[in-house]
Amino acid sequence: MIQWVSLGSGPRPVPQPVATPLVWATAFGGAMALVAVLNALVGTDRPGLALAALSLLSALLGVYARFIAAPGTAALCWLFLNGFAIPPAGVLTWANPRDTFWLVCLLTAALTGTTLARLLQARAAYRRLTTAHPDPTPEPPDWPHTL
């Protein structure tokens, strides 16, 4: 008799990342909330603090995301940084050296978070797989059998 068995059953050694649209939705909402809180507490005259906070948000989102989500996460955080964290609020501008640096910082943070998470998960999976000891096999009997 043939018995069909699903190959995907059982515990997975490495957890699956979160879906990219969910990461981007979280980046959109998180960046909006973070910039709003920073503008209320500090004001719009400290974009370095906003960049650091949004880079931390990008890195944290990168921990749960796929590599393909990093550019979109960085772009969404940059839109809120450029549009609302620097004066004039609500106006997107492009100052070549500054905005290029900001995009690189945000993208690096997202990629660093994703890379770090993948390395730690792979290391944990390797340890789980290598610490499992197989059942001991019985010794073969001596040849020829002696009674």
PDB file of C-alpha atoms in Angstrom:
ATOM      1  CA  MET A   1       0.000   0.000   0.000  1.00  0.00           C
ATOM      2  CA  ILE A   2       1.203   3.518  -0.779  1.00  0.00           C
ATOM      3  CA  GLN A   3       1.061   5.990   2.046  1.00  0.00           C
ATOM      4  CA  TRP A   4       1.214   9.690   1.148  1.00  0.00           C
ATOM      5  CA  VAL A   5       3.208  11.736   3.603  1.00  0.00           C
ATOM      6  CA  SER A   6       3.560  15.505   3.516  1.00  0.00           C
ATOM      7  CA  LEU A   7       7.196  16.503   3.428  1.00  0.00           C
ATOM      8  CA  GLY A   8       6.453  19.812   5.160  1.00  0.00           C
ATOM      9  CA  SER A   9       5.057  18.293   8.337  1.00  0.00           C
ATOM     10  CA  GLY A  10       6.861  18.549  11.607  1.00  0.00           C
ATOM     11  CA  PRO A  11       8.845  21.367  13.135  1.00  0.00           C
ATOM     12  CA  ARG A  12      10.763  23.623  10.784  1.00  0.00           C
ATOM     13  CA  PRO A  13      14.382  24.215  11.696  1.00  0.00           C
ATOM     14  CA  VAL A  14      14.226  27.856  10.510  1.00  0.00           C
ATOM     15  CA  PRO A  15      11.104  30.004  10.986  1.00  0.00           C
ATOM     16  CA  GLN A  16       9.464  31.568   7.955  1.00  0.00           C
ATOM     17  CA  PRO A  17       9.801  35.357   7.551  1.00  0.00           C
ATOM     18  CA  VAL A  18       6.744  37.592   7.667  1.00  0.00           C
ATOM     19  CA  ALA A  19       5.028  38.420   4.377  1.00  0.00           C
ATOM     20  CA  THR A  20       6.458  41.478   2.609  1.00  0.00           C
ATOM     21  CA  PRO A  21       3.167  43.463   2.385  1.00  0.00           C
ATOM     22  CA  LEU A  22       2.705  43.091   6.140  1.00  0.00           C
ATOM     23  CA  VAL A  23       6.251  44.344   6.758  1.00  0.00           C
ATOM     24  CA  TRP A  24       5.627  47.341   4.501  1.00  0.00           C
ATOM     25  CA  ALA A  25       2.315  48.115   6.198  1.00  0.00           C
ATOM     26  CA  THR A  26       4.065  47.989   9.562  1.00  0.00           C
ATOM     27  CA  ALA A  27       6.845  50.231   8.225  1.00  0.00           C
ATOM     28  CA  PHE A  28       4.257  52.722   6.983  1.00  0.00           C
ATOM     29  CA  GLY A  29       2.355  52.844  10.267  1.00  0.00           C
ATOM     30  CA  GLY A  30       5.435  52.645  12.460  1.00  0.00           C
ATOM     31  CA  ALA A  31       7.307  55.380  10.607  1.00  0.00           C
ATOM     32  CA  MET A  32       4.242  57.628  10.672  1.00  0.00           C
ATOM     33  CA  ALA A  33       3.754  57.129  14.408  1.00  0.00           C
ATOM     34  CA  LEU A  34       7.446  57.483  15.187  1.00  0.00           C
ATOM     35  CA  VAL A  35       7.828  60.723  13.247  1.00  0.00           C
ATOM     36  CA  ALA A  36       4.651  62.114  14.816  1.00  0.00           C
ATOM     37  CA  VAL A  37       5.905  61.334  18.325  1.00  0.00           C
ATOM     38  CA  LEU A  38       9.352  62.777  17.602  1.00  0.00           C
ATOM     39  CA  ASN A  39       7.841  65.939  16.108  1.00  0.00           C
ATOM     40  CA  ALA A  40       5.622  66.373  19.164  1.00  0.00           C
ATOM     41  CA  LEU A  41       8.407  65.775  21.693  1.00  0.00           C
ATOM     42  CA  VAL A  42      11.518  67.174  19.979  1.00  0.00           C
ATOM     43  CA  GLY A  43      10.348  69.169  16.977  1.00  0.00           C
ATOM     44  CA  THR A  44      11.450  69.110  13.355  1.00  0.00           C
ATOM     45  CA  ASP A  45      14.855  70.699  13.921  1.00  0.00           C
ATOM     46  CA  ARG A  46      16.651  67.406  14.789  1.00  0.00           C
ATOM     47  CA  PRO A  47      16.586  65.137  11.730  1.00  0.00           C
ATOM     48  CA  GLY A  48      19.545  63.119  13.032  1.00  0.00           C
ATOM     49  CA  LEU A  49      17.443  61.811  15.899  1.00  0.00           C
ATOM     50  CA  ALA A  50      14.630  60.957  13.495  1.00  0.00           C
ATOM     51  CA  LEU A  51      17.107  59.174  11.212  1.00  0.00           C
ATOM     52  CA  ALA A  52      18.445  57.132  14.119  1.00  0.00           C
ATOM     53  CA  ALA A  53      14.937  56.198  15.287  1.00  0.00           C
ATOM     54  CA  LEU A  54      13.790  55.250  11.787  1.00  0.00           C
ATOM     55  CA  SER A  55      16.988  53.259  11.215  1.00  0.00           C
ATOM     56  CA  LEU A  56      16.251  51.320  14.391  1.00  0.00           C
ATOM     57  CA  LEU A  57      12.700  50.722  13.149  1.00  0.00           C
ATOM     58  CA  SER A  58      14.081  49.501   9.798  1.00  0.00           C
ATOM     59  CA  ALA A  59      16.481  47.129  11.545  1.00  0.00           C
ATOM     60  CA  LEU A  60      13.736  45.743  13.789  1.00  0.00           C
ATOM     61  CA  LEU A  61      11.446  45.203  10.819  1.00  0.00           C
ATOM     62  CA  GLY A  62      14.319  43.595   8.942  1.00  0.00           C
ATOM     63  CA  VAL A  63      14.585  40.936  11.635  1.00  0.00           C
ATOM     64  CA  TYR A  64      11.174  39.576  10.670  1.00  0.00           C
ATOM     65  CA  ALA A  65      11.290  40.273   6.916  1.00  0.00           C
ATOM     66  CA  ARG A  66      12.705  38.778   3.761  1.00  0.00           C
ATOM     67  CA  PHE A  67      15.621  40.432   1.995  1.00  0.00           C
ATOM     68  CA  ILE A  68      13.282  41.573  -0.771  1.00  0.00           C
ATOM     69  CA  ALA A  69      11.385  43.779   1.710  1.00  0.00           C
ATOM     70  CA  ALA A  70      14.434  45.876   2.663  1.00  0.00           C
ATOM     71  CA  PRO A  71      14.316  48.448  -0.180  1.00  0.00           C
ATOM     72  CA  GLY A  72      10.613  49.111   0.334  1.00  0.00           C
ATOM     73  CA  THR A  73      11.034  49.406   4.089  1.00  0.00           C
ATOM     74  CA  ALA A  74      13.882  51.885   3.635  1.00  0.00           C
ATOM     75  CA  ALA A  75      11.913  53.898   1.072  1.00  0.00           C
ATOM     76  CA  LEU A  76       8.830  54.145   3.297  1.00  0.00           C
ATOM     77  CA  CYS A  77      10.899  55.267   6.268  1.00  0.00           C
ATOM     78  CA  TRP A  78      12.725  57.791   4.068  1.00  0.00           C
ATOM     79  CA  LEU A  79       9.416  59.221   2.810  1.00  0.00           C
ATOM     80  CA  PHE A  80       8.297  59.995   6.347  1.00  0.00           C
ATOM     81  CA  LEU A  81      11.751  61.242   7.321  1.00  0.00           C
ATOM     82  CA  ASN A  82      11.973  63.576   4.345  1.00  0.00           C
ATOM     83  CA  GLY A  83       8.341  64.596   4.260  1.00  0.00           C
ATOM     84  CA  PHE A  84       7.575  65.194   7.921  1.00  0.00           C
ATOM     85  CA  ALA A  85      10.729  65.129  10.072  1.00  0.00           C
ATOM     86  CA  ILE A  86      12.480  68.121   8.445  1.00  0.00           C
ATOM     87  CA  PRO A  87      11.096  71.557   7.699  1.00  0.00           C
ATOM     88  CA  PRO A  88       9.014  72.371   5.705  1.00  0.00           C
ATOM     89  CA  ALA A  89       6.764  69.555   6.905  1.00  0.00           C
ATOM     90  CA  GLY A  90       4.671  67.879   4.237  1.00  0.00           C
ATOM     91  CA  VAL A  91       6.996  68.745   1.331  1.00  0.00           C
ATOM     92  CA  LEU A  92       9.195  66.091  -0.281  1.00  0.00           C
ATOM     93  CA  THR A  93      12.571  67.423  -1.371  1.00  0.00           C
ATOM     94  CA  TRP A  94      15.752  65.868  -2.674  1.00  0.00           C
ATOM     95  CA  ALA A  95      19.091  67.193  -1.501  1.00  0.00           C
ATOM     96  CA  ASN A  96      21.493  64.817  -3.217  1.00  0.00           C
ATOM     97  CA  PRO A  97      24.188  64.109  -0.622  1.00  0.00           C
ATOM     98  CA  ARG A  98      21.870  64.233   2.390  1.00  0.00           C
ATOM     99  CA  ASP A  99      19.008  62.144   1.033  1.00  0.00           C
ATOM    100  CA  THR A 100      21.321  59.618  -0.587  1.00  0.00           C
ATOM    101  CA  PHE A 101      23.050  59.178   2.785  1.00  0.00           C
ATOM    102  CA  TRP A 102      19.687  58.802   4.540  1.00  0.00           C
ATOM    103  CA  LEU A 103      18.488  56.167   2.078  1.00  0.00           C
ATOM    104  CA  VAL A 104      21.752  54.259   2.397  1.00  0.00           C
ATOM    105  CA  CYS A 105      21.517  54.370   6.208  1.00  0.00           C
ATOM    106  CA  LEU A 106      17.934  53.104   6.205  1.00  0.00           C
ATOM    107  CA  LEU A 107      18.652  50.386   3.644  1.00  0.00           C
ATOM    108  CA  THR A 108      21.772  49.278   5.516  1.00  0.00           C
ATOM    109  CA  ALA A 109      19.795  49.075   8.752  1.00  0.00           C
ATOM    110  CA  ALA A 110      17.073  46.947   7.150  1.00  0.00           C
ATOM    111  CA  LEU A 111      19.588  44.626   5.486  1.00  0.00           C
ATOM    112  CA  THR A 112      21.635  44.351   8.677  1.00  0.00           C
ATOM    113  CA  GLY A 113      18.557  43.357  10.663  1.00  0.00           C
ATOM    114  CA  THR A 114      17.593  40.730   8.092  1.00  0.00           C
ATOM    115  CA  THR A 115      21.134  39.358   7.806  1.00  0.00           C
ATOM    116  CA  LEU A 116      21.573  39.160  11.561  1.00  0.00           C
ATOM    117  CA  ALA A 117      18.254  37.373  11.983  1.00  0.00           C
ATOM    118  CA  ARG A 118      19.041  34.847   9.250  1.00  0.00           C
ATOM    119  CA  LEU A 119      22.481  34.119  10.703  1.00  0.00           C
ATOM    120  CA  LEU A 120      21.145  33.625  14.223  1.00  0.00           C
ATOM    121  CA  GLN A 121      18.280  31.438  12.994  1.00  0.00           C
ATOM    122  CA  ALA A 122      20.611  29.332  10.872  1.00  0.00           C
ATOM    123  CA  ARG A 123      22.984  28.914  13.790  1.00  0.00           C
ATOM    124  CA  ALA A 124      20.146  27.863  16.090  1.00  0.00           C
ATOM    125  CA  ALA A 125      18.833  25.406  13.481  1.00  0.00           C
ATOM    126  CA  TYR A 126      22.309  23.954  13.020  1.00  0.00           C
ATOM    127  CA  ARG A 127      22.651  23.453  16.760  1.00  0.00           C
ATOM    128  CA  ARG A 128      19.248  21.763  16.958  1.00  0.00           C
ATOM    129  CA  LEU A 129      20.145  19.416  14.128  1.00  0.00           C
ATOM    130  CA  THR A 130      23.654  18.567  15.295  1.00  0.00           C
ATOM    131  CA  THR A 131      22.842  18.021  18.975  1.00  0.00           C
ATOM    132  CA  ALA A 132      20.262  15.345  18.186  1.00  0.00           C
ATOM    133  CA  HIS A 133      21.910  11.973  18.622  1.00  0.00           C
ATOM    134  CA  PRO A 134      20.670   9.044  16.529  1.00  0.00           C
ATOM    135  CA  ASP A 135      19.531   5.871  18.234  1.00  0.00           C
ATOM    136  CA  PRO A 136      22.463   3.556  18.841  1.00  0.00           C
ATOM    137  CA  THR A 137      22.560   0.660  16.406  1.00  0.00           C
ATOM    138  CA  PRO A 138      22.965  -2.759  17.910  1.00  0.00           C
ATOM    139  CA  GLU A 139      26.294  -4.470  17.403  1.00  0.00           C
ATOM    140  CA  PRO A 140      26.227  -7.191  14.755  1.00  0.00           C
ATOM    141  CA  PRO A 141      26.650 -10.680  16.151  1.00  0.00           C
ATOM    142  CA  ASP A 142      30.025 -12.366  15.955  1.00  0.00           C
ATOM    143  CA  TRP A 143      30.593 -14.472  12.918  1.00  0.00           C
ATOM    144  CA  PRO A 144      30.240 -17.449  13.040  1.00  0.00           C
ATOM    145  CA  HIS A 145      27.800 -17.736  15.858  1.00  0.00           C
ATOM    146  CA  THR A 146      29.228 -19.386  18.884  1.00  0.00           C
ATOM    147  CA  LEU A 147      26.968 -21.165  21.245  1.00  0.00           C
TER     148      LEU A 147
END
